[in-house]
PDB file of C-alpha atoms in Angstrom:
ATOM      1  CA  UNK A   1     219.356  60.438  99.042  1.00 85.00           C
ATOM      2  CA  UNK A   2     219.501  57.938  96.191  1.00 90.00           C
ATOM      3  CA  UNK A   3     219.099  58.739  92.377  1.00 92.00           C
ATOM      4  CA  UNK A   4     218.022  56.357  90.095  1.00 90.00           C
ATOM      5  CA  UNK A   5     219.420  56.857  87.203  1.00 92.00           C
ATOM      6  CA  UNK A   6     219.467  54.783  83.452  1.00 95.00           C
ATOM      7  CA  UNK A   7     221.860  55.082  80.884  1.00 96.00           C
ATOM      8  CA  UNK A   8     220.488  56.895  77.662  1.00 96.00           C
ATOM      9  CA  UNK A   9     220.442  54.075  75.827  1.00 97.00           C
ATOM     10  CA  UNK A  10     218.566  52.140  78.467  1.00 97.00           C
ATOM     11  CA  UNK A  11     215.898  55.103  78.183  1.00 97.00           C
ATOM     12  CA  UNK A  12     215.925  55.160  74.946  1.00 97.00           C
ATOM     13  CA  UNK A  13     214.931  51.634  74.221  1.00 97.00           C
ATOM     14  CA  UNK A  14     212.494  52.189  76.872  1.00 97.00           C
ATOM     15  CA  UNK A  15     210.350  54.704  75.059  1.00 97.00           C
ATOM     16  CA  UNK A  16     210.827  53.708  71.187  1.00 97.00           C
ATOM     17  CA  UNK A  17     211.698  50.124  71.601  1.00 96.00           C
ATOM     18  CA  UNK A  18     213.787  47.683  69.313  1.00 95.00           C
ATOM     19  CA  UNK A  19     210.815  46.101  67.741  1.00 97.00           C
ATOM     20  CA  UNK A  20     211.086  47.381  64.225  1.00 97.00           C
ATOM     21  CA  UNK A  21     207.173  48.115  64.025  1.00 97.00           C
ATOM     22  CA  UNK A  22     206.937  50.245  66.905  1.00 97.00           C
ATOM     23  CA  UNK A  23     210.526  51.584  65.868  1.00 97.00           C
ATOM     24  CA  UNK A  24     208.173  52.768  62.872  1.00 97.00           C
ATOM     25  CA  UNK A  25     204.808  53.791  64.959  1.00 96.00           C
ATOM     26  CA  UNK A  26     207.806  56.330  66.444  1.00 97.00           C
ATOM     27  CA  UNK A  27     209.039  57.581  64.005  1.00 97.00           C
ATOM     28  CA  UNK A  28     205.443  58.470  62.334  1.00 96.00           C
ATOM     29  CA  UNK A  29     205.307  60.858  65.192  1.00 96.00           C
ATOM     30  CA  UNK A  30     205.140  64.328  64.854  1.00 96.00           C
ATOM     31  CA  UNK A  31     208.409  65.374  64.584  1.00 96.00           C
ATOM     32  CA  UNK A  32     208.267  68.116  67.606  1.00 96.00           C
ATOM     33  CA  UNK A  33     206.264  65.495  69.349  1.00 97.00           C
ATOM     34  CA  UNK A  34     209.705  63.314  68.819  1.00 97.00           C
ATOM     35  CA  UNK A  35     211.471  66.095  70.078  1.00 96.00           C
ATOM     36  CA  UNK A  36     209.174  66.467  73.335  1.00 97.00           C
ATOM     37  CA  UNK A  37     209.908  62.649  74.141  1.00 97.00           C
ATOM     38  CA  UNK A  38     213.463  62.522  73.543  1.00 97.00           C
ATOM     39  CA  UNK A  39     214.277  64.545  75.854  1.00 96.00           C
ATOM     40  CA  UNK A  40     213.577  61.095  78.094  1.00 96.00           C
ATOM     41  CA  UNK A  41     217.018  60.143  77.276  1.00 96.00           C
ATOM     42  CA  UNK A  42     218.768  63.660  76.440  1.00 94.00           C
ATOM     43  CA  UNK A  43     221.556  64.023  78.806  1.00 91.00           C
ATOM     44  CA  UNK A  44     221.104  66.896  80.745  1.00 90.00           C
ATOM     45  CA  UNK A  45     217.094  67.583  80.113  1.00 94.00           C
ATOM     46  CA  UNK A  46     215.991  70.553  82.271  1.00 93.00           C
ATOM     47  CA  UNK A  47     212.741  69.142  81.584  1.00 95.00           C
ATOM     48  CA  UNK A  48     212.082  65.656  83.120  1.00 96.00           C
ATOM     49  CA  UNK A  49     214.941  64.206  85.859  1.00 93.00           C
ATOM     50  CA  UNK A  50     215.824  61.177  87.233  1.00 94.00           C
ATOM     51  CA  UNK A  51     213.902  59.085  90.062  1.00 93.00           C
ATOM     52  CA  UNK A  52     215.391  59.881  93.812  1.00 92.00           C
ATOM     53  CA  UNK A  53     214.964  58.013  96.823  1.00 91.00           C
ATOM     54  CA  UNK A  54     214.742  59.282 100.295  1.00 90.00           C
ATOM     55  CA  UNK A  55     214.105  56.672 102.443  1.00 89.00           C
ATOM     56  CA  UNK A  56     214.076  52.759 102.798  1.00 89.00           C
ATOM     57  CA  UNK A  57     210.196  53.074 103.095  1.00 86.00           C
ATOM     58  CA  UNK A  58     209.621  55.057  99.548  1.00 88.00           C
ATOM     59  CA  UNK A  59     208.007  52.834  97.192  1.00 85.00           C
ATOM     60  CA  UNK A  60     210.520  51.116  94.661  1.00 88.00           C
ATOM     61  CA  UNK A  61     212.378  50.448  98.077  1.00 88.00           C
ATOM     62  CA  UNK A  62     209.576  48.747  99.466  1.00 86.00           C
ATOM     63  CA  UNK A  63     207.531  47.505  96.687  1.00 85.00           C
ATOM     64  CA  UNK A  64     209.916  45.850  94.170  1.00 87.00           C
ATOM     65  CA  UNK A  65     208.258  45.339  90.950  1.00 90.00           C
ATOM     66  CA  UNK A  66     209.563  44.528  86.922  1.00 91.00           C
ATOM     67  CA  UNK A  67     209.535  48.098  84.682  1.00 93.00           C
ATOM     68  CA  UNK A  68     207.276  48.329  82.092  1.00 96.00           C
ATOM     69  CA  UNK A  69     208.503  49.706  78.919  1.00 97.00           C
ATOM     70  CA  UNK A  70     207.079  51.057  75.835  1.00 97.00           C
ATOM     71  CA  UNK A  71     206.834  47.484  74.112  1.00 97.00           C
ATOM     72  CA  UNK A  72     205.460  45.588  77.455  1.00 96.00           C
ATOM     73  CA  UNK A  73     202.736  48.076  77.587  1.00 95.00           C
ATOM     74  CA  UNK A  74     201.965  48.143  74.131  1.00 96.00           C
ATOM     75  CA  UNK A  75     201.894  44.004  73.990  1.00 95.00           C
ATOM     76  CA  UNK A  76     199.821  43.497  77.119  1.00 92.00           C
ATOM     77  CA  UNK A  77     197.101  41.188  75.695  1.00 88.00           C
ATOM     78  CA  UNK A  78     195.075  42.261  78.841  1.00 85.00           C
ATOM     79  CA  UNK A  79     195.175  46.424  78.213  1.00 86.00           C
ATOM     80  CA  UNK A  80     191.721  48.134  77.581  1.00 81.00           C
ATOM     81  CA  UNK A  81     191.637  51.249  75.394  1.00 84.00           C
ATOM     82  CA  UNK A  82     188.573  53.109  74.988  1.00 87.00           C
ATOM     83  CA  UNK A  83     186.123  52.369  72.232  1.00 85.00           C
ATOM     84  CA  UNK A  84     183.443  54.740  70.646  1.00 84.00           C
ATOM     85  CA  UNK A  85     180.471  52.727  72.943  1.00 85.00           C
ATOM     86  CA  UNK A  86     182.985  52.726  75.811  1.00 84.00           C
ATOM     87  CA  UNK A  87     184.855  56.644  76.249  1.00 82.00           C
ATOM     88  CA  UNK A  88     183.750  58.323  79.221  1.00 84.00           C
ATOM     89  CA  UNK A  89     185.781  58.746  82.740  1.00 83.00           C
ATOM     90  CA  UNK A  90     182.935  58.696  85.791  1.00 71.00           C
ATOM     91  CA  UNK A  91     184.243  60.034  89.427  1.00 70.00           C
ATOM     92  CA  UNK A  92     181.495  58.865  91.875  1.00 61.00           C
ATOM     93  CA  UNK A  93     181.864  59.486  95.461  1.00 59.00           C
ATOM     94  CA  UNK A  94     181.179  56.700  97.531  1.00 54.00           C
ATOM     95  CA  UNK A  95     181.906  55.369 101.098  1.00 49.00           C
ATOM     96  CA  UNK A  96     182.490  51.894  99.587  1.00 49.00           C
ATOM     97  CA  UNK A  97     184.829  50.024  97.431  1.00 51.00           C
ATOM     98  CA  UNK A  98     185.909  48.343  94.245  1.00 51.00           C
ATOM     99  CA  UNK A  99     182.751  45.976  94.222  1.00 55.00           C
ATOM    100  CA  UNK A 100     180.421  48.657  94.735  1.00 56.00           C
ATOM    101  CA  UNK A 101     181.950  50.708  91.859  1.00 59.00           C
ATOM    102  CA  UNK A 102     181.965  47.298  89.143  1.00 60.00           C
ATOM    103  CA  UNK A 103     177.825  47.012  90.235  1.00 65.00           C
ATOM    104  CA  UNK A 104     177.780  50.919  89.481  1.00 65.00           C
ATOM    105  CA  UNK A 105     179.625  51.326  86.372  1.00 70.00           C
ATOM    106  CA  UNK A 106     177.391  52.487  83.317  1.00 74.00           C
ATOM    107  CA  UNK A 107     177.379  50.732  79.983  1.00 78.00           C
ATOM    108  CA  UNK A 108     179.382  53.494  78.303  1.00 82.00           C
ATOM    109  CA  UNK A 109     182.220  53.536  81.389  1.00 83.00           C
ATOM    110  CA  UNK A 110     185.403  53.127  80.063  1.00 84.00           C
ATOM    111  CA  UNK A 111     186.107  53.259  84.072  1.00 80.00           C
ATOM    112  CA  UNK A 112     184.761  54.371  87.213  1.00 80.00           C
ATOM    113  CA  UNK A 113     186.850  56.328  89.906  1.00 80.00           C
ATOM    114  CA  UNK A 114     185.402  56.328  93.974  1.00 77.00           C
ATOM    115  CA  UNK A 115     186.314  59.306  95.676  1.00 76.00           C
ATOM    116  CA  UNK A 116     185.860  58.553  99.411  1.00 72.00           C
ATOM    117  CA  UNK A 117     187.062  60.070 103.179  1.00 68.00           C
ATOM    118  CA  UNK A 118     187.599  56.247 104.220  1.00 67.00           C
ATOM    119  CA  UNK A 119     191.770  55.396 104.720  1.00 66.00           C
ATOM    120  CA  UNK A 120     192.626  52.709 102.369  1.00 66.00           C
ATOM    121  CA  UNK A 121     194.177  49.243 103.278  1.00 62.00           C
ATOM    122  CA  UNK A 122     194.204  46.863 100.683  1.00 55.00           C
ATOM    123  CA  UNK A 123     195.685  44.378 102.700  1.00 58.00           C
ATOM    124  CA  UNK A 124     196.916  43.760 106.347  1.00 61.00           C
ATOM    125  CA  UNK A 125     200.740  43.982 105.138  1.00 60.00           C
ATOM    126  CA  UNK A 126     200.801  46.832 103.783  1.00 56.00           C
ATOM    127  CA  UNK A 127     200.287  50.088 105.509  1.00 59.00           C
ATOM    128  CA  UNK A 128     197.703  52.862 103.766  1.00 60.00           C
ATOM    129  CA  UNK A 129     197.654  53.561  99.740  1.00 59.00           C
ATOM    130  CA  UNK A 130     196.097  56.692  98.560  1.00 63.00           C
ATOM    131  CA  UNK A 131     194.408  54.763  95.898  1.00 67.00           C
ATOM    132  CA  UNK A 132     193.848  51.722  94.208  1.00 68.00           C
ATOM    133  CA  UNK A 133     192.717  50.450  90.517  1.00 66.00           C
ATOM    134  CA  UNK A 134     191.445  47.118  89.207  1.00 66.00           C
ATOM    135  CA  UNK A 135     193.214  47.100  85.369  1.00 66.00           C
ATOM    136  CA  UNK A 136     190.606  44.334  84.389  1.00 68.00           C
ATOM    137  CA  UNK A 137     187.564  45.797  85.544  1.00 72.00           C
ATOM    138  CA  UNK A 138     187.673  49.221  84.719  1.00 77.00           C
ATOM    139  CA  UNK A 139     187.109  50.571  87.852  1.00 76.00           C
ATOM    140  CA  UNK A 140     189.402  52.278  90.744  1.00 75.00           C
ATOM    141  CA  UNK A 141     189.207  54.549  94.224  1.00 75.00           C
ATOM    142  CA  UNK A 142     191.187  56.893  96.023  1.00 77.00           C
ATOM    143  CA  UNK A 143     191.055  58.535  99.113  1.00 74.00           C
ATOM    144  CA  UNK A 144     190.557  62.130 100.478  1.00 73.00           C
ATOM    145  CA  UNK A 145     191.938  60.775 103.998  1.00 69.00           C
ATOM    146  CA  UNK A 146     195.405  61.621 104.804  1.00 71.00           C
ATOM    147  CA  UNK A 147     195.346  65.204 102.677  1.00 72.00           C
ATOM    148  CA  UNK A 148     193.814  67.238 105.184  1.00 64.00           C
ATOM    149  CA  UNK A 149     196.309  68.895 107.663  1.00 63.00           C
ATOM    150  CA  UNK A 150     194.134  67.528 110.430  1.00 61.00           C
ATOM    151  CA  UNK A 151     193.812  64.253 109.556  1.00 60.00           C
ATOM    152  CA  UNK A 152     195.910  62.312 112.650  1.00 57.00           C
ATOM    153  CA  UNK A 153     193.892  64.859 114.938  1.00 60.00           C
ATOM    154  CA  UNK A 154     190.495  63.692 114.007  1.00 59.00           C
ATOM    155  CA  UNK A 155     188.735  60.736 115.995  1.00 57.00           C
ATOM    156  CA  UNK A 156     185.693  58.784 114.648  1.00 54.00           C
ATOM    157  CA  UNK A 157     185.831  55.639 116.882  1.00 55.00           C
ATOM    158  CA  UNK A 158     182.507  54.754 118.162  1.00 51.00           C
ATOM    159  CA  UNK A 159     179.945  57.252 116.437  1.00 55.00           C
ATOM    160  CA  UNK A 160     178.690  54.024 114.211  1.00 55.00           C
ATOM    161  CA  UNK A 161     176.795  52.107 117.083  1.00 64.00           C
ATOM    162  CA  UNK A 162     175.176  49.519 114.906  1.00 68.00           C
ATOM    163  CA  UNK A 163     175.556  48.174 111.342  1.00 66.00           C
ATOM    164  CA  UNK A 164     172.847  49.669 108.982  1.00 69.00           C
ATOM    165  CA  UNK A 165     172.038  48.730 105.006  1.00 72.00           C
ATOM    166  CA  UNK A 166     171.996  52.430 103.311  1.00 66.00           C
ATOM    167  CA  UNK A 167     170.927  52.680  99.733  1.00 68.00           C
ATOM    168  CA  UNK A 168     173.064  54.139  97.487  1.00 57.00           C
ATOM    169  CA  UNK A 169     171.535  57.169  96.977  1.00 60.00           C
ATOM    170  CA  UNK A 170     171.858  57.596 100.995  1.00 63.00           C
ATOM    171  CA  UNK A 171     174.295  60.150 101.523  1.00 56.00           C
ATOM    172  CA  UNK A 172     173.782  60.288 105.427  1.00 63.00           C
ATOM    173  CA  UNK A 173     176.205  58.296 106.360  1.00 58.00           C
ATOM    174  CA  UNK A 174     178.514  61.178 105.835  1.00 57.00           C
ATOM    175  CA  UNK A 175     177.049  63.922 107.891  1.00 60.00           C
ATOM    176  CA  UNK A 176     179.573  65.686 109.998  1.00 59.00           C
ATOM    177  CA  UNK A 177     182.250  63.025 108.779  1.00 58.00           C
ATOM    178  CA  UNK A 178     185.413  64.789 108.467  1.00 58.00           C
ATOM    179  CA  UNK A 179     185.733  66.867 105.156  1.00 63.00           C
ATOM    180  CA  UNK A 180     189.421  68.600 104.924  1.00 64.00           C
ATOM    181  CA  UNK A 181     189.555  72.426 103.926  1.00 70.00           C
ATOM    182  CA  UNK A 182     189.926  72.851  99.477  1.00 71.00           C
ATOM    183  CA  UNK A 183     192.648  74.603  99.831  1.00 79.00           C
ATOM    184  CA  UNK A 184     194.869  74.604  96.486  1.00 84.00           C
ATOM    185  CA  UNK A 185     197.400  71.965  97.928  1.00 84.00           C
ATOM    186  CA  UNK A 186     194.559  69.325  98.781  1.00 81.00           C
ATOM    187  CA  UNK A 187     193.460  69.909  94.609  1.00 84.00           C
ATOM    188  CA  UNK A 188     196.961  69.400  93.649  1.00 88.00           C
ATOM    189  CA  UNK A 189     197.452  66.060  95.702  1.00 86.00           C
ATOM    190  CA  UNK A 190     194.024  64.724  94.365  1.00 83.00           C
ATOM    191  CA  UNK A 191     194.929  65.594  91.343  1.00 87.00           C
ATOM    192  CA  UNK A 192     198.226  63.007  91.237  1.00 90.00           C
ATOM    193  CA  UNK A 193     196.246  60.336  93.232  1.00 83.00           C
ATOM    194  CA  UNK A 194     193.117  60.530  90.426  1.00 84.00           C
ATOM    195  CA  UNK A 195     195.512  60.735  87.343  1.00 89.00           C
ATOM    196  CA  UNK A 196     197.943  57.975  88.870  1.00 89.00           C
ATOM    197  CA  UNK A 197     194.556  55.712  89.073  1.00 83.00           C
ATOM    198  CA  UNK A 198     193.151  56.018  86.038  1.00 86.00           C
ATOM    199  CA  UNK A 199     196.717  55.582  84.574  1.00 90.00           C
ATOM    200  CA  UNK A 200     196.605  52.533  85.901  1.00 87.00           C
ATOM    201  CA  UNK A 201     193.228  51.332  84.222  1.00 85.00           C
ATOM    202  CA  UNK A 202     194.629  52.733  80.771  1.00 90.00           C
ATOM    203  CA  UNK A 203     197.359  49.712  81.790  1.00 90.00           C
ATOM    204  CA  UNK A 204     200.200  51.628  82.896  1.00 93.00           C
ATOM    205  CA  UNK A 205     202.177  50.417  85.738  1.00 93.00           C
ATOM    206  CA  UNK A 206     204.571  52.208  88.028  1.00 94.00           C
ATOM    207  CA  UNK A 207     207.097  53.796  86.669  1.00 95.00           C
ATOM    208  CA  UNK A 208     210.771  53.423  87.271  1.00 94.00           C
ATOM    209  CA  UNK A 209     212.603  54.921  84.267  1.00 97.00           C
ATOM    210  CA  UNK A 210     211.972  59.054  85.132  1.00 96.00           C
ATOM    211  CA  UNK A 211     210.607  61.450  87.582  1.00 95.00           C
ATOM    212  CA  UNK A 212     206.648  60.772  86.841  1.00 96.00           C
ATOM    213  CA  UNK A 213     203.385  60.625  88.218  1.00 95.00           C
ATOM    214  CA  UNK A 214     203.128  57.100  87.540  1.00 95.00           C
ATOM    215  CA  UNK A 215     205.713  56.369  90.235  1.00 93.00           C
ATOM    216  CA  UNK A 216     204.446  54.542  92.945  1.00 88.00           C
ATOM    217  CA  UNK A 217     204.251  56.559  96.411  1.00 81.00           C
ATOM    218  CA  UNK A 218     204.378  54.466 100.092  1.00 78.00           C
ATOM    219  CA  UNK A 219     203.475  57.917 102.363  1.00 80.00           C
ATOM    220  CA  UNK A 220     202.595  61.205 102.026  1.00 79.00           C
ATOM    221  CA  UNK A 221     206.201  63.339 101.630  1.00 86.00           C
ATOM    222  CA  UNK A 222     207.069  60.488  98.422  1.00 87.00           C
ATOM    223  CA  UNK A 223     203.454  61.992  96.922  1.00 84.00           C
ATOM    224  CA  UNK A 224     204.214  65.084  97.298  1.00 88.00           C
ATOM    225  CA  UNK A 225     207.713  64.819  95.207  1.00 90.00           C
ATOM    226  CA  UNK A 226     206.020  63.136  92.434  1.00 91.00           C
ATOM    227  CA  UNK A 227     205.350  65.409  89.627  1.00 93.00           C
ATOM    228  CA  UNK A 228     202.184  65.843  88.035  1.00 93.00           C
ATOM    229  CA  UNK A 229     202.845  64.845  84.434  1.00 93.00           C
ATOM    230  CA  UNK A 230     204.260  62.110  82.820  1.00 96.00           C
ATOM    231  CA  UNK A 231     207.397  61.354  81.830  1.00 96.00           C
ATOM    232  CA  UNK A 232     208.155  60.681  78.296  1.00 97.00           C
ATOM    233  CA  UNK A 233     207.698  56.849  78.592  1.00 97.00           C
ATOM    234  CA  UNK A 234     204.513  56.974  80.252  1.00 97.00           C
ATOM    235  CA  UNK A 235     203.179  60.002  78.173  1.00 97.00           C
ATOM    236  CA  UNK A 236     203.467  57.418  74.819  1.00 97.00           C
ATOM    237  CA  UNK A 237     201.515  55.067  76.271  1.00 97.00           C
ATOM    238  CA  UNK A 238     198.571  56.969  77.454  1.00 96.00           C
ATOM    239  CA  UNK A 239     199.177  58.843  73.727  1.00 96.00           C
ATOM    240  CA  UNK A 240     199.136  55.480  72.750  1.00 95.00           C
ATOM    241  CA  UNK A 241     196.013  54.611  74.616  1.00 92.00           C
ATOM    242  CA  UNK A 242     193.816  57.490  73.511  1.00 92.00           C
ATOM    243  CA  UNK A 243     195.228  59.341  70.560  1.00 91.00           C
ATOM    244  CA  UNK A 244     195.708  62.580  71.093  1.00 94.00           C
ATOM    245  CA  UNK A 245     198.254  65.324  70.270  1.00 95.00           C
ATOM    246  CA  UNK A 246     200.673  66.119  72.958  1.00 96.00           C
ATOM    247  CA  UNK A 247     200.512  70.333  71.815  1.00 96.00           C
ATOM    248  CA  UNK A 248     196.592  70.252  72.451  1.00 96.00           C
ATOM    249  CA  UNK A 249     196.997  68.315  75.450  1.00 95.00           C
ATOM    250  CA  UNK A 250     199.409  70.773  77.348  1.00 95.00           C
ATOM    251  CA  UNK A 251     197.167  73.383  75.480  1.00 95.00           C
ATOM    252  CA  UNK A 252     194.286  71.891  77.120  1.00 95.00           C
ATOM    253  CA  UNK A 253     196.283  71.903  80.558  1.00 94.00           C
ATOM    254  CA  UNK A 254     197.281  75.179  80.528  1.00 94.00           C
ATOM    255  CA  UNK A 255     193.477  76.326  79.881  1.00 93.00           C
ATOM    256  CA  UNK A 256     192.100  74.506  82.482  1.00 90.00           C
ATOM    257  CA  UNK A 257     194.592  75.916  85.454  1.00 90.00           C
ATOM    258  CA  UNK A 258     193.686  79.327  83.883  1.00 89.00           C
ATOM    259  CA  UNK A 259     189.869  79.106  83.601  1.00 83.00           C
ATOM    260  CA  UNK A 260     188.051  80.699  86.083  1.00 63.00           C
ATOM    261  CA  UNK A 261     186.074  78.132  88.304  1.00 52.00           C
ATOM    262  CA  UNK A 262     182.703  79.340  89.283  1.00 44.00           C
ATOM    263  CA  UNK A 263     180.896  75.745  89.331  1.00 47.00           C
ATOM    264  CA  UNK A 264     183.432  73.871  91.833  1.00 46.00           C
ATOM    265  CA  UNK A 265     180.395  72.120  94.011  1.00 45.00           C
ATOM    266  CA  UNK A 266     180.825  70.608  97.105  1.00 46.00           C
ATOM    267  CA  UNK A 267     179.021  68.772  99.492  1.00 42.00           C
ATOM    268  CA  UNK A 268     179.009  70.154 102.970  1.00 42.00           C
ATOM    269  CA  UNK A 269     178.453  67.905 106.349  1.00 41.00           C
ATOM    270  CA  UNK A 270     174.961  70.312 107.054  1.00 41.00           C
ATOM    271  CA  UNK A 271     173.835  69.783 103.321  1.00 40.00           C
ATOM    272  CA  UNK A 272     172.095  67.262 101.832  1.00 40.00           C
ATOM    273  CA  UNK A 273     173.325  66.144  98.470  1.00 41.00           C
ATOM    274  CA  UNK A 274     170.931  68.506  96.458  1.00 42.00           C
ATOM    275  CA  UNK A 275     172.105  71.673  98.762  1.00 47.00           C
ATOM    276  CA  UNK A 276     175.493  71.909  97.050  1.00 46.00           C
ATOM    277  CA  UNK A 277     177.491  74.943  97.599  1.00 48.00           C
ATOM    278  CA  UNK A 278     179.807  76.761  94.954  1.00 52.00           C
ATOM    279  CA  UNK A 279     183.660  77.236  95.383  1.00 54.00           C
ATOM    280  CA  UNK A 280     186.655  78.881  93.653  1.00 64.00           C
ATOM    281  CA  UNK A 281     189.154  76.836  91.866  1.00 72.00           C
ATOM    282  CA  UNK A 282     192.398  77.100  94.460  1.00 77.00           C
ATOM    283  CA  UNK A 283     195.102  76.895  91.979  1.00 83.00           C
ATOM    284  CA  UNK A 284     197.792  78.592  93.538  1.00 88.00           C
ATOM    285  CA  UNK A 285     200.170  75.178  93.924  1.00 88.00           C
ATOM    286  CA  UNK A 286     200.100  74.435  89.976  1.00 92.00           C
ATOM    287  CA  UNK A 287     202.219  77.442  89.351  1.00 92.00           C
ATOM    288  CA  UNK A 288     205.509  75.448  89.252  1.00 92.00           C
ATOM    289  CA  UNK A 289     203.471  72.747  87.140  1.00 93.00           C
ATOM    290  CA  UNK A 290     202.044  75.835  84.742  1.00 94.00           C
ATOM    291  CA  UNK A 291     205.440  76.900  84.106  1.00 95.00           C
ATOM    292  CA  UNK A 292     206.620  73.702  83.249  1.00 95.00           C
ATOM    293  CA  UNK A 293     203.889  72.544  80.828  1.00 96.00           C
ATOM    294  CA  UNK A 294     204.261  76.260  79.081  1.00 96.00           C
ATOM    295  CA  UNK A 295     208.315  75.158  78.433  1.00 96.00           C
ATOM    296  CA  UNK A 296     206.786  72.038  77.368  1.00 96.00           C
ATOM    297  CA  UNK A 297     204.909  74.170  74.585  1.00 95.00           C
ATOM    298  CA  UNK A 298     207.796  75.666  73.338  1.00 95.00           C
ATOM    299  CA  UNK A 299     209.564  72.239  72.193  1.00 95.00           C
ATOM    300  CA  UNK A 300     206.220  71.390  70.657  1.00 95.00           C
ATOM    301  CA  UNK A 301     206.194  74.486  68.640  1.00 89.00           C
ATOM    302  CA  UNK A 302     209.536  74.911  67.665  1.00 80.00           C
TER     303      UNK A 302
END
């Protein structure tokens, strides 16, 4: 195993930057907000850790890219924010792609996230992402595929025997197409692949200063390792992005693993899309998560 690791000053510059007018956006933070995201570059933080690699087929092995820090992010003349006509995150399930989703997207989209079954290849030399996002246009996919236990078990060749235009509203096509079981894992590993997305649209790139669920992932054991929050850097841009306080947001967090779900729908292969059929909220795997945003809460209210 491999640890990436930066030097606190490194990190430091990362998140607060030497230009003197984000040096002053900083330090117009709430002070126990500052406290939260130094601990980016505190030696020793219990609460966010270094990158480690595993293999030569993880993603910063594989995928070489330029960080993004702070002041990159912040500067990049090409970064949408959301606007008061423009606010509202749509998940739309589809069985086709990027173009589909740009046609789709509704005049007060800030972006528009595909949920499909379909294995994604964006191109032939790479092997399958879990998702994919167009910065640009606003609009982004990922893919139920390889969560399901089953999924290298299941066989669909040959049960399309001819091509056939569907409408949209159409939802045929999926009938007895392989749906995995909900179980609380599958929620947690949609959960990173959505966020990572629509990360991506709010213009942050993959992330190679911290432990974070903007790192990139090449297979499924990598995804599973990547945390579900951000680290410090990341978490300033997206505060950045949006506005919001970082208490009410792991306030927010906490409620929604602890609310009871009783309005979960989901489409079954014997239903048709108006026959939807109620299930709990498995949140047994965001324990460890739970625990961590709740230590979170107690720097932010010190």
């Amino acid at each position: 195993m491999q640890t990436v690791r930066h030097s606190e000053h490194t990190l430091k510059t990362a998140l607060i930057s030497k230009n003197p007018e984000l040096v002053k956006q900083y330090e117009q933070l709430d002070p126990r907000e500052q406290r939260l995201l130094n601990e980016a570059f505190r030696p020793g933080s219990d609460l966010f850790g270094p990158i480690t690699l595993h293999s030569p087929s993880d993603w910063i092995i594989s995928h070489p890219e330029a960080p993004q820090d702070f002041e990159e992010f912040f500067s990049d003349l090409h970064r949408k924010s959301p606007s008061s006509g423009k606010q509202t995150i749509y998940i739309q399930c589809i069985g086709q792609i990027l173009t589909f989703l740009k046609k789709k997207k509704p005049e007060d989209a800030f972006c528009v996230v595909g949920i499909t079954m379909i294995d994604l290849y964006p191109r032939d030399s790479w092997n399958f992402v879990f998702g994919q996002a167009s910065l640009t246009e606003g609009v982004g996919i990922f893919s139920f595929a390889r969560y399901g236990t089953d999924f290298h078990s299941s066989h669909f060749k040959g049960k399309v025997k001819k091509l056939e235009r569907k409408s949209s509203s159409d939802y045929s096509v999926f009938d007895d197409y392989y749906l995995p079981e909900a179980t609380s894992v599958l929620l947690l590993r949609s959960c990173k692949t959505l966020t990572h997305e629509i990360g991506h649209i709010f213009g942050l790139r993959h992330c190679q200063w911290l432990a974070c669920l903007m790192q990139g992932s090449n297979h499924l054991e990598e995804a599973d390792r990547r945390p579900l929050d951000l680290c410090p850097i990341c978490l300033r841009k997206l505060q950045s992005a949006v506005g919001f306080r970082l208490r009410d947001r792991c306030k927010a967090l906490v409620k929604w693993i602890d609310a009871e779900s009783t309005d979960t729908p989901r489409v079954t292969p014997k239903h048709s899309r108006e026959e939807l059929v109620t299930l709990p909220k498995p949140v047994e795997a965001f324990k460890e998560w739970k625990e961590w945003i709740t230590r979170c809460l107690a720097v932010l209210q010190k």
